[in-house]
Coordinates of C-alpha atoms in Angstrom, one line a residue:
Chain A
M786 CA -30.9 41.7 31.5
S787 CA -32.7 44.8 32.6
E788 CA -32.7 48.0 30.7
G789 CA -31.0 51.1 32.1
L790 CA -32.3 52.7 35.2
T791 CA -33.7 56.1 34.6
W792 CA -32.0 58.6 36.8
T793 CA -33.8 61.7 37.8
V794 CA -31.9 64.9 38.1
Y795 CA -32.4 64.6 41.8
D796 CA -30.9 61.1 42.0
A797 CA -28.0 61.9 39.8
D798 CA -27.2 65.0 41.8
S799 CA -27.6 63.4 45.2
M800 CA -25.9 60.1 44.5
T801 CA -22.2 59.9 43.8
A802 CA -20.8 57.8 40.9
A803 CA -19.6 55.3 43.4
E804 CA -23.1 55.1 45.0
I805 CA -24.7 54.7 41.7
Y806 CA -22.2 51.9 40.9
G807 CA -23.2 50.2 44.2
E808 CA -26.9 50.4 43.2
V809 CA -26.4 49.1 39.7
L810 CA -24.3 46.3 40.9
C811 CA -27.0 45.2 43.3
Q812 CA -29.5 45.3 40.5
L813 CA -27.3 43.3 38.2
A814 CA -26.5 40.8 40.9
E815 CA -30.2 40.1 41.4
E816 CA -30.4 38.7 37.9
D817 CA -26.9 37.2 37.5
E818 CA -25.9 34.8 40.2
R819 CA -22.3 34.7 38.9
I820 CA -21.6 38.2 40.3
V821 CA -19.5 38.4 43.4
G822 CA -17.9 41.5 45.0
L823 CA -14.5 42.1 46.5
S824 CA -12.9 45.0 48.3
A825 CA -9.8 45.6 50.4
D826 CA -11.1 47.4 53.6
L827 CA -12.7 50.0 51.4
A828 CA -16.2 48.6 51.0
K829 CA -17.6 51.8 52.5
S830 CA -15.4 54.2 50.6
T831 CA -16.0 52.5 47.2
K832 CA -19.7 51.9 47.9
I833 CA -19.4 48.2 46.9
G834 CA -20.5 47.8 50.5
R835 CA -24.1 48.2 49.3
F836 CA -23.7 45.0 47.4
G837 CA -22.1 43.4 50.5
D838 CA -25.0 44.5 52.7
K839 CA -27.5 42.9 50.2
Y840 CA -25.5 39.8 49.4
P841 CA -23.2 39.1 52.3
E842 CA -22.4 35.6 51.1
R843 CA -21.3 36.9 47.7
F844 CA -19.1 39.6 49.1
F845 CA -15.5 39.1 50.2
N846 CA -13.4 41.6 52.1
A847 CA -9.8 40.8 51.6
G848 CA -8.6 43.2 54.2
I849 CA -5.8 45.7 53.4
A850 CA -4.1 43.2 51.0
E851 CA -4.6 44.2 47.4
Q852 CA -2.3 41.7 45.9
N853 CA -4.1 38.9 47.5
M854 CA -7.5 40.4 46.6
F855 CA -6.7 40.5 42.8
G856 CA -5.4 37.0 43.0
M857 CA -8.6 35.9 44.8
A858 CA -10.6 37.6 42.0
A859 CA -8.7 35.6 39.4
G860 CA -9.4 32.4 41.3
L861 CA -13.1 33.3 41.6
A862 CA -13.3 34.0 37.9
K863 CA -11.6 30.6 37.3
A864 CA -14.4 29.1 39.4
G865 CA -17.0 30.5 37.0
L866 CA -17.9 33.6 38.9
V867 CA -17.8 37.2 37.7
P868 CA -15.9 39.2 40.3
F869 CA -16.4 43.0 40.6
V870 CA -13.4 44.3 42.5
S871 CA -13.2 47.8 44.0
T872 CA -10.5 49.6 45.7
M873 CA -8.7 52.9 45.0
A874 CA -7.1 53.3 41.6
V875 CA -3.6 53.7 42.9
F876 CA -3.7 50.4 44.8
T877 CA -5.2 48.7 41.8
A878 CA -3.0 50.0 39.0
L879 CA 0.2 50.2 41.0
R880 CA 0.2 48.1 44.2
A881 CA -1.4 45.1 42.6
A882 CA -0.4 45.9 39.0
E883 CA 1.3 42.5 38.5
Q884 CA -1.7 40.5 39.8
V885 CA -4.0 42.5 37.5
R886 CA -1.6 41.8 34.6
T887 CA -0.5 38.3 35.2
D888 CA -3.3 36.7 37.1
I889 CA -6.2 38.4 35.4
C890 CA -5.2 39.8 32.0
Y891 CA -2.7 37.1 31.0
Q892 CA -5.4 34.4 31.6
N893 CA -8.0 36.7 30.1
L894 CA -10.3 36.3 33.0
N895 CA -13.8 37.8 33.4
V896 CA -12.9 40.2 36.3
K897 CA -14.4 43.7 36.4
I898 CA -12.4 46.3 38.2
I899 CA -14.1 49.5 39.4
A900 CA -11.3 51.6 40.6
T901 CA -12.3 54.6 42.7
H902 CA -10.5 57.8 43.7
G903 CA -8.8 58.0 40.2
G904 CA -6.8 61.0 39.1
A905 CA -6.7 63.8 41.6
S906 CA -10.2 63.2 42.9
F907 CA -8.9 62.6 46.4
G908 CA -6.8 65.7 46.1
Q909 CA -6.4 66.5 49.7
A910 CA -4.8 63.1 50.4
G911 CA -1.7 63.8 48.3
S912 CA 0.2 61.7 45.8
T913 CA 0.1 58.5 47.9
H914 CA -3.7 58.5 47.1
H915 CA -3.8 60.2 43.8
C916 CA -3.6 58.1 40.7
T917 CA -2.4 59.8 37.6
E918 CA -0.7 56.8 36.1
D919 CA -3.4 54.1 35.9
L920 CA -4.6 54.7 32.4
A921 CA -1.0 54.4 31.1
V922 CA -0.5 51.2 33.1
M923 CA -3.9 49.6 32.3
R924 CA -3.8 50.5 28.6
S925 CA -0.5 48.6 28.2
F926 CA -2.0 45.3 29.5
A927 CA -3.1 43.0 26.7
N928 CA -6.7 41.9 26.9
M929 CA -7.7 44.8 29.2
T930 CA -10.5 47.2 28.3
V931 CA -10.1 50.7 29.9
I932 CA -13.1 53.0 30.6
V933 CA -13.3 56.4 32.3
P934 CA -16.9 57.4 32.7
A935 CA -17.9 61.0 32.6
D936 CA -20.0 60.8 35.7
G937 CA -22.2 58.6 37.8
V938 CA -24.8 58.0 35.1
E939 CA -22.2 56.9 32.6
T940 CA -20.7 54.8 35.4
A941 CA -24.0 53.0 35.6
A942 CA -24.0 52.5 31.8
A943 CA -20.4 51.3 31.8
V944 CA -21.0 48.8 34.7
R945 CA -23.9 47.4 32.8
A946 CA -22.0 47.2 29.6
C947 CA -18.9 45.6 31.1
L948 CA -20.9 42.6 32.3
K949 CA -21.9 41.8 28.7
K950 CA -18.2 41.9 27.6
D951 CA -16.1 38.9 28.3
G952 CA -12.7 39.5 29.7
P953 CA -11.1 42.0 32.1
V954 CA -12.4 45.5 32.2
Y955 CA -11.0 48.5 34.2
I956 CA -13.5 51.2 35.0
R957 CA -11.9 54.3 36.6
I958 CA -14.1 56.6 38.6
G959 CA -13.5 59.5 41.0
R960 CA -14.2 59.9 44.6
G961 CA -17.8 60.5 43.8
F962 CA -18.4 64.1 44.5
E963 CA -18.1 65.2 40.8
P964 CA -21.1 67.0 39.2
T965 CA -22.9 65.0 36.6
Y966 CA -23.2 65.7 32.9
Y967 CA -25.8 63.1 31.9
K968 CA -29.3 63.1 33.1
N969 CA -30.1 59.6 32.1
E970 CA -28.6 56.5 30.4
D971 CA -30.6 56.8 27.1
Y972 CA -27.8 58.3 25.0
G973 CA -26.5 55.0 23.8
F974 CA -23.3 54.1 25.7
E975 CA -21.2 51.6 23.8
I976 CA -17.8 50.4 24.9
G977 CA -15.2 51.6 22.3
R978 CA -17.5 54.2 20.7
A979 CA -17.0 57.9 21.5
V980 CA -20.0 60.0 22.3
T981 CA -20.3 63.3 20.4
I982 CA -21.3 65.9 23.0
S983 CA -21.4 68.7 20.5
E984 CA -20.6 68.8 16.7
G985 CA -18.1 71.3 15.5
T986 CA -15.7 72.1 12.6
D987 CA -13.0 74.4 14.1
I988 CA -11.5 72.3 16.8
T989 CA -12.1 69.0 18.6
L990 CA -11.8 68.5 22.3
I991 CA -11.4 64.9 23.3
C992 CA -12.1 64.3 26.9
C993 CA -12.8 61.7 29.6
G994 CA -14.0 61.7 33.1
V995 CA -14.7 65.1 34.8
C996 CA -13.3 67.0 31.8
V997 CA -16.4 66.1 29.7
L998 CA -18.7 68.4 31.7
A999 CA -16.2 71.2 31.7
A1000 CA -15.5 70.8 27.9
A1001 CA -19.3 70.8 27.1
E1002 CA -19.7 74.0 29.0
A1003 CA -16.6 75.5 27.4
A1004 CA -17.9 74.6 23.9
R1005 CA -21.1 76.4 24.6
I1006 CA -19.3 79.6 25.8
L1007 CA -16.9 79.5 22.8
A1008 CA -19.8 79.3 20.4
E1009 CA -21.6 82.2 22.0
D1010 CA -18.6 84.5 22.8
D1011 CA -16.0 83.5 20.1
G1012 CA -18.3 82.2 17.4
L1013 CA -16.3 79.0 17.4
S1014 CA -17.6 75.6 16.3
V1015 CA -16.2 73.3 18.8
R1016 CA -16.6 69.5 18.6
V1017 CA -16.5 67.7 22.0
L1018 CA -16.0 64.0 22.2
N1019 CA -16.6 62.0 25.3
M1020 CA -13.9 59.4 24.8
H1021 CA -15.0 57.2 27.7
T1022 CA -13.2 54.2 26.4
I1023 CA -9.5 54.7 26.4
K1024 CA -8.9 51.2 25.1
P1025 CA -10.0 50.1 22.6
L1026 CA -9.9 53.7 21.4
D1027 CA -12.5 54.9 18.9
E1028 CA -9.8 55.6 16.2
E1029 CA -12.5 56.4 13.6
A1030 CA -13.7 59.3 15.7
V1031 CA -10.2 60.6 16.1
L1032 CA -9.5 60.3 12.4
K1033 CA -12.7 62.0 11.6
A1034 CA -11.7 64.9 13.9
V1035 CA -8.3 65.1 12.3
I1036 CA -9.8 65.4 8.8
E1037 CA -12.8 67.6 9.7
T1038 CA -11.3 70.0 12.3
R1039 CA -7.5 69.8 12.0
R1040 CA -7.1 70.8 15.6
I1041 CA -7.4 68.5 18.6
V1042 CA -6.8 69.0 22.3
T1043 CA -7.2 66.2 24.8
F1044 CA -8.2 66.8 28.5
E1045 CA -7.8 64.2 31.1
E1046 CA -7.2 63.8 34.9
H1047 CA -4.0 61.9 34.3
N1048 CA -0.3 62.4 33.6
V1049 CA 0.0 63.8 30.0
L1050 CA 2.2 60.7 29.3
G1051 CA 0.6 57.4 28.5
G1052 CA -3.2 58.1 28.9
L1053 CA -5.9 59.5 26.7
G1054 CA -3.6 62.2 25.2
S1055 CA -1.0 59.6 24.2
A1056 CA -3.6 57.2 22.8
V1057 CA -5.1 60.0 20.6
A1058 CA -1.6 61.2 19.6
E1059 CA -0.7 57.7 18.4
V1060 CA -3.7 57.7 16.1
I1061 CA -2.9 61.2 14.7
A1062 CA 0.7 60.2 14.1
K1063 CA -0.3 57.0 12.3
S1064 CA -2.7 58.9 10.1
G1065 CA 0.0 60.8 8.4
K1066 CA -2.2 63.8 8.3
G1067 CA -1.3 67.3 9.7
C1068 CA -3.2 68.2 12.8
A1069 CA -2.5 70.8 15.6
F1070 CA -2.4 68.8 18.8
E1071 CA -2.1 69.4 22.5
A1072 CA -2.5 67.1 25.5
V1073 CA -3.7 68.7 28.7
G1074 CA -3.5 66.8 32.0
I1075 CA -1.1 66.6 34.9
P1076 CA 2.2 67.8 33.3
D1077 CA 4.4 64.8 34.3
C1078 CA 4.7 65.8 37.9
F1079 CA 3.3 64.7 41.2
C1080 CA 0.0 66.5 41.6
H1081 CA -0.3 69.2 44.2
V1082 CA -2.5 68.7 47.3
G1083 CA -5.9 70.4 47.4
Y1084 CA -9.6 70.1 46.8
P1085 CA -10.1 68.5 43.4
E1086 CA -11.9 71.5 42.0
D1087 CA -8.8 73.7 42.9
L1088 CA -6.5 71.2 41.3
Y1089 CA -8.6 71.0 38.1
T1090 CA -8.4 74.8 37.9
H1091 CA -4.6 74.8 38.6
Y1092 CA -4.0 72.2 35.8
G1093 CA -6.3 73.8 33.3
L1094 CA -8.9 71.0 33.4
D1095 CA -11.9 73.1 34.4
T1096 CA -14.1 75.2 32.0
D1097 CA -11.8 78.3 32.3
G1098 CA -8.7 76.3 31.6
I1099 CA -10.3 74.7 28.6
L1100 CA -11.5 78.1 27.3
A1101 CA -8.0 79.5 27.6
K1102 CA -6.4 76.5 25.9
V1103 CA -8.8 76.5 23.0
R1104 CA -8.2 80.2 22.4
E1105 CA -4.5 79.6 22.5
V1106 CA -4.6 76.8 20.0
M1107 CA -7.0 78.7 17.7
G1108 CA -4.6 81.6 17.8
K1109 CA -1.7 79.5 16.7
D1110 CA -0.5 79.9 13.1
F1111 CA -1.7 76.6 11.7
E1112 CA 0.2 75.6 8.6
E1113 CA -1.5 73.7 5.9
D1114 CA 0.6 70.7 4.9
E1115 CA 1.4 72.2 1.4
D1116 CA 3.4 74.9 3.3
W1117 CA 5.9 72.5 4.8
E1118 CA 8.6 73.0 2.1
D1119 CA 10.3 75.8 4.0
E1120 CA 10.9 73.4 6.9
I1121 CA 12.6 70.6 5.0
Chain B
M882 CA -6.6 4.1 54.0
A883 CA -2.8 3.7 53.9
L884 CA -1.1 3.0 50.6
S885 CA -0.1 -0.7 50.0
Q886 CA 3.5 -1.4 49.4
K887 CA 2.6 -2.5 45.9
R888 CA 1.0 0.8 45.2
I889 CA 4.0 2.7 46.7
D890 CA 6.3 0.7 44.4
E891 CA 4.2 1.6 41.4
L892 CA 4.2 5.3 42.3
C893 CA 8.0 5.2 42.8
D894 CA 8.3 3.7 39.3
I895 CA 6.1 6.4 37.8
A896 CA 8.2 9.1 39.6
R897 CA 11.4 7.6 38.3
G898 CA 10.0 7.8 34.8
I899 CA 9.0 11.4 35.3
R900 CA 12.5 12.3 36.6
E901 CA 14.0 10.7 33.4
D902 CA 11.5 12.8 31.4
I903 CA 12.6 15.9 33.2
V904 CA 16.2 15.2 32.3
D905 CA 15.2 14.7 28.6
I906 CA 13.1 17.8 28.4
T907 CA 15.9 19.8 30.1
A908 CA 18.3 18.6 27.4
W909 CA 15.7 19.4 24.6
A910 CA 15.0 22.8 26.0
G911 CA 18.6 23.7 26.3
G912 CA 18.1 24.5 30.0
A913 CA 15.5 24.3 32.7
H914 CA 14.7 24.7 36.4
I915 CA 15.7 21.1 36.9
G916 CA 16.6 21.1 40.6
G917 CA 13.2 22.3 41.8
A918 CA 11.4 20.1 39.3
L919 CA 13.1 17.0 40.7
S920 CA 12.3 18.0 44.3
V921 CA 8.6 18.4 43.6
T922 CA 8.1 15.3 41.4
D923 CA 6.9 13.0 44.1
I924 CA 4.3 15.5 45.3
L925 CA 3.0 15.8 41.7
V926 CA 2.9 12.1 41.2
L927 CA 1.0 11.5 44.4
L928 CA -1.5 14.1 43.3
Y929 CA -2.0 13.0 39.7
W930 CA -1.9 9.3 40.2
E931 CA -3.4 8.9 43.6
V932 CA -5.3 11.6 45.4
A933 CA -6.5 14.4 43.1
R934 CA -9.7 14.1 41.2
V935 CA -8.5 14.7 37.7
D936 CA -10.0 13.9 34.3
P937 CA -7.5 13.9 31.4
E938 CA -10.2 12.9 29.0
N939 CA -12.2 16.1 29.9
P940 CA -9.6 18.6 31.2
Q941 CA -12.4 21.2 31.8
N942 CA -14.6 18.9 33.8
P943 CA -16.3 21.4 36.1
D944 CA -16.1 19.1 39.1
R945 CA -12.4 18.3 38.8
D946 CA -10.0 19.2 41.6
R947 CA -7.9 22.3 40.8
V948 CA -4.1 22.0 41.0
I949 CA -2.0 25.2 41.2
L950 CA 1.8 24.8 40.8
S951 CA 2.6 28.1 42.4
K952 CA 6.3 27.5 42.0
G953 CA 5.6 27.7 38.3
H954 CA 9.3 27.5 37.3
A955 CA 9.0 23.8 37.9
G956 CA 6.9 23.6 34.7
V957 CA 9.6 21.3 33.3
G958 CA 8.5 18.8 36.0
Y959 CA 4.8 19.5 35.6
A960 CA 4.6 19.1 31.8
P961 CA 5.7 15.4 31.7
V962 CA 3.2 14.6 34.5
L963 CA 0.4 16.0 32.4
A964 CA 1.7 14.3 29.3
R965 CA 2.1 10.9 31.0
K966 CA -1.5 11.3 32.4
G967 CA -2.7 11.7 28.9
Y968 CA -3.5 15.4 28.6
F969 CA -1.4 15.6 25.5
D970 CA 1.3 13.7 23.6
F971 CA 4.6 13.5 25.3
G972 CA 6.5 14.1 22.1
L973 CA 5.2 17.7 21.9
L974 CA 7.6 18.5 24.8
K975 CA 10.5 18.3 22.3
D976 CA 9.6 21.9 21.5
F977 CA 9.8 23.0 25.2
N978 CA 11.0 26.6 25.3
K979 CA 11.2 26.7 21.5
F980 CA 9.9 29.5 19.2
M981 CA 6.0 29.6 19.3
S982 CA 5.9 26.5 21.4
P983 CA 2.8 26.2 23.7
F984 CA 5.3 25.0 26.3
G985 CA 7.3 27.9 27.9
M986 CA 9.2 27.2 31.0
H987 CA 6.3 28.5 33.0
L988 CA 3.1 26.8 31.8
D989 CA 0.3 28.8 30.3
S990 CA -3.3 27.7 31.3
L991 CA -4.6 29.0 27.9
K992 CA -2.1 26.9 25.9
V993 CA -1.5 23.7 27.9
K994 CA -4.3 21.2 28.6
G995 CA -4.5 20.2 32.2
V996 CA -3.0 23.4 33.6
D997 CA -5.7 25.0 35.7
V998 CA -3.9 28.3 36.4
S999 CA -1.0 30.1 34.8
T1000 CA 1.9 30.6 37.2
G1001 CA 5.5 31.6 37.0
S1002 CA 5.6 34.8 39.0
L1003 CA 6.1 33.7 42.6
G1004 CA 3.6 34.4 45.3
H1005 CA 0.6 34.3 43.0
G1006 CA -0.6 30.7 43.5
L1007 CA -2.0 30.8 47.0
P1008 CA -4.1 34.0 46.4
M1009 CA -5.7 32.3 43.3
A1010 CA -6.2 29.1 45.3
V1011 CA -8.2 31.2 47.9
G1012 CA -10.4 32.5 45.1
L1013 CA -11.0 29.0 43.7
A1014 CA -11.8 27.6 47.1
L1015 CA -14.2 30.5 47.9
G1016 CA -15.8 29.9 44.5
A1017 CA -16.2 26.2 45.1
R1018 CA -17.9 26.9 48.4
L1019 CA -20.2 29.5 46.9
R1020 CA -21.2 27.3 44.0
K1021 CA -21.6 24.3 46.3
K1022 CA -18.9 22.4 44.5
T1023 CA -16.9 19.7 46.2
W1024 CA -13.6 20.1 44.4
T1025 CA -10.4 20.4 46.4
T1026 CA -7.9 23.1 45.4
W1027 CA -4.3 21.8 45.7
C1028 CA -1.6 24.5 45.8
I1029 CA 2.1 23.7 45.6
L1030 CA 4.4 26.4 46.9
G1031 CA 8.2 26.6 46.8
D1032 CA 9.9 27.4 50.0
G1033 CA 11.9 30.4 48.6
E1034 CA 8.5 31.7 47.3
L1035 CA 7.5 32.1 51.0
N1036 CA 9.5 35.3 51.1
E1037 CA 6.7 36.9 49.1
G1038 CA 4.3 38.9 51.2
S1039 CA 1.3 37.9 49.0
I1040 CA 1.6 34.3 50.2
W1041 CA 1.0 35.5 53.8
E1042 CA -1.8 37.8 52.7
A1043 CA -3.4 34.7 51.2
A1044 CA -2.6 32.5 54.2
M1045 CA -4.4 35.1 56.4
A1046 CA -7.4 35.0 54.0
A1047 CA -7.5 31.2 53.7
A1048 CA -7.7 30.9 57.5
H1049 CA -10.1 33.8 57.9
Y1050 CA -12.5 32.2 55.4
K1051 CA -11.9 28.7 57.0
L1052 CA -11.1 27.2 53.6
S1053 CA -10.7 23.5 54.5
N1054 CA -11.1 22.8 50.8
I1055 CA -7.5 24.1 50.2
V1056 CA -4.6 21.8 50.7
T1057 CA -1.2 23.5 50.4
F1058 CA 2.2 21.8 49.9
V1059 CA 5.5 23.5 50.6
D1060 CA 8.3 21.9 48.6
R1061 CA 10.8 22.5 51.4
N1062 CA 14.1 21.8 49.5
R1063 CA 15.9 24.5 51.5
L1064 CA 17.6 26.1 48.5
M1065 CA 16.9 29.1 46.4
I1066 CA 18.9 30.6 43.5
D1067 CA 21.2 32.6 45.7
G1068 CA 21.8 29.9 48.3
P1069 CA 20.2 28.2 51.3
T1070 CA 16.8 29.7 52.3
E1071 CA 18.0 30.2 55.8
E1072 CA 20.9 32.3 54.6
V1073 CA 19.1 34.3 51.9
M1074 CA 16.0 35.0 54.0
A1075 CA 15.3 32.8 56.9
L1076 CA 12.0 31.0 57.0
E1077 CA 12.3 29.1 60.2
P1078 CA 10.4 28.4 62.5
L1079 CA 8.3 27.7 59.4
A1080 CA 5.7 25.3 61.0
D1081 CA 5.1 27.9 63.7
K1082 CA 4.5 30.6 61.1
W1083 CA 1.8 28.6 59.4
K1084 CA 0.3 27.6 62.7
A1085 CA 0.2 31.3 63.8
Y1086 CA -1.6 32.1 60.5
G1087 CA -4.3 29.5 61.4
F1088 CA -3.3 26.5 59.3
N1089 CA -3.4 22.9 60.2
V1090 CA 0.3 22.1 59.8
L1091 CA 1.4 18.6 58.7
S1092 CA 4.9 17.3 57.9
A1093 CA 6.1 14.6 55.6
N1094 CA 9.2 13.4 53.9
G1095 CA 8.4 14.8 50.4
H1096 CA 10.0 11.7 48.7
D1097 CA 8.1 9.1 50.8
F1098 CA 4.7 8.3 49.3
A1099 CA 3.4 6.6 52.5
E1100 CA 4.2 9.7 54.5
L1101 CA 2.9 12.2 51.9
H1102 CA -0.3 10.1 51.5
A1103 CA -0.8 10.0 55.2
A1104 CA -0.4 13.8 55.5
V1105 CA -3.0 14.2 52.7
E1106 CA -5.4 11.9 54.5
A1107 CA -4.9 14.0 57.7
A1108 CA -5.5 17.2 55.8
R1109 CA -8.7 15.9 54.3
K1110 CA -10.0 15.0 57.8
H1111 CA -9.4 18.6 59.0
T1112 CA -12.6 20.3 58.2
T1113 CA -12.4 23.6 60.1
G1114 CA -9.7 25.4 58.0
P1115 CA -6.9 25.1 55.5
S1116 CA -4.0 22.6 55.8
V1117 CA -0.4 22.9 54.8
I1118 CA 1.9 19.9 54.3
L1119 CA 5.5 20.9 54.8
A1120 CA 7.2 18.4 52.6
D1121 CA 10.9 17.9 53.3
T1122 CA 12.5 17.5 50.0
V1123 CA 15.9 17.4 48.3
K1124 CA 16.6 19.8 45.5
G1125 CA 17.8 17.8 42.5
K1126 CA 16.4 14.6 44.0
G1127 CA 17.3 11.4 42.2
V1128 CA 20.2 12.8 40.3
G1129 CA 23.2 12.2 42.5
F1130 CA 25.4 15.0 41.2
M1131 CA 22.5 17.5 41.4
E1132 CA 21.2 16.8 44.9
N1133 CA 21.5 19.7 47.3
E1134 CA 23.6 21.6 44.8
V1135 CA 22.5 25.2 44.5
K1136 CA 23.9 25.5 41.0
W1137 CA 21.4 23.0 39.7
H1138 CA 18.5 25.4 40.3
Y1139 CA 18.7 26.0 36.6
G1140 CA 21.0 24.3 34.0
G1141 CA 21.4 22.6 30.7
L1142 CA 22.6 19.0 30.1
S1143 CA 25.0 17.7 27.4
S1144 CA 24.3 14.2 26.1
D1145 CA 26.8 12.5 28.4
L1146 CA 25.3 14.2 31.4
V1147 CA 21.9 13.1 30.3
E1148 CA 23.0 9.5 30.5
K1149 CA 24.8 10.0 33.8
A1150 CA 21.7 11.6 35.2
K1151 CA 19.4 8.8 34.0
E1152 CA 21.8 6.2 35.4
S1153 CA 21.6 7.9 38.7
I1154 CA 17.8 7.9 38.7
R1155 CA 17.7 4.2 37.7
A1156 CA 20.3 3.3 40.3
E1157 CA 17.9 4.5 43.1
K1158 CA 15.6 1.6 42.4
A1159 CA 18.5 -0.8 42.8
N1160 CA 19.1 0.6 46.3

């Protein structure tokens, strides 16, 4: 197995996450004959077409038929191959949800799903093509691993890592025009282990996907302008969640806000809230995302601004949470 | 080569035994999809005792044929076939449907030896068959993928998505059966959601369409032989069957799609199965 590619700033800025995925898949396929690719008339949009161009005999276009495509992927996995399947997140997690659950997860098959156009990344297309429910759906499927890379570089790392992990993996990326946070893959990506972007003791921001870059920038500004010590965690793996990192944040910062490009119900925020609730420890908590509504139409960056997922939105939310009267747990007697 | 009469008689005996097993398991389980299990029995017996390359001693033999019972609710008819072939002890089926049993009514490939693919949700088998057949071709394996569909199941759009793909990829290594018993839970297929002209539909999708009496081993076998000779694309065998076949009081009765059996009905059902031989 080859080591991570080194991405130059130029490459990472000029290649989208999906393009980087296409490149990495080609590289992996050179060394691993088991890899096959599938798409549903979105080979170009999802960039798995790069793999198809290089290995036409190992690439299967299912046409616009996602249910059949995920069934085919299950069959190919049963035949000893490792299918990488790419279509839009909404058609994966919703249209073909039962095939992903029953054919792939129930049989614990080695199928790797790279779902593109996640969240509101195809914002102009409207709710038919948004997907703000996939993390909730995929997280509830037993055997499934769920990853939301921060950018194209992390997508490369996640694609490499998922091949080494037996069983189904769901990797959710955007449309591919998102700015990158990472410059190269040498930061030690590991499935199920949060990456600490910045250390801090006042508050912890737990993020995935595009929110990682925005939170990193917000933390820097908050340190300079507000004198706040902000911890930022890149929680790229939604399942299995790095519970230890969350518990550490509860104990050490007592304030947590999650940011994700997803409905506030069922995704990263819910996963983190479950850990906080189970801990039995007091912690100020807020989940920021799409507030249980169908997302507006617009360019993604405008939508991120509207829903408070960009740097300004994160700054405002942190200042709000820091301004709240945070009660220590010994003060609870007056509420009982 | 056509089956000899002696072999046909042997297969009929095996099938009668399987049908009696189905009656027993239905009683043990408290209830089962008995009607559709009895209609598909002869297809399964032909596959497991005559045409499919199976290896009960080594269920994971990489070169074995793959069998997908897409109408997974007929698990009560599939489990005794696997047991009698030696994949596991028949006595284990006394726990069918029971707490923590490996045998639920829809068989689980991770729990039951010999089951290649978990099924139960309709419309899933043929897509997985397409994947297995593409995989065989890519890996230069010679196994055949056998996929058994129910007729009511053909209402599912995913079947036709897969049919399109099987023909597009010219998968002559798939042989599909349709257990055409003409009944689904809510009534006759043609009343609930009409399937006819069914042969024309499969032809239009690019399949080599064959027909057989699904309870006549000579006809079923001849159809399989014809399917094997067709090397330019997938084949489907439309097998005319009788729901509840072999048990007189169940035959063509919608209500016996699913049911339980008291001990007196168990005896009555078995007498009916045995009486067929006398005829």
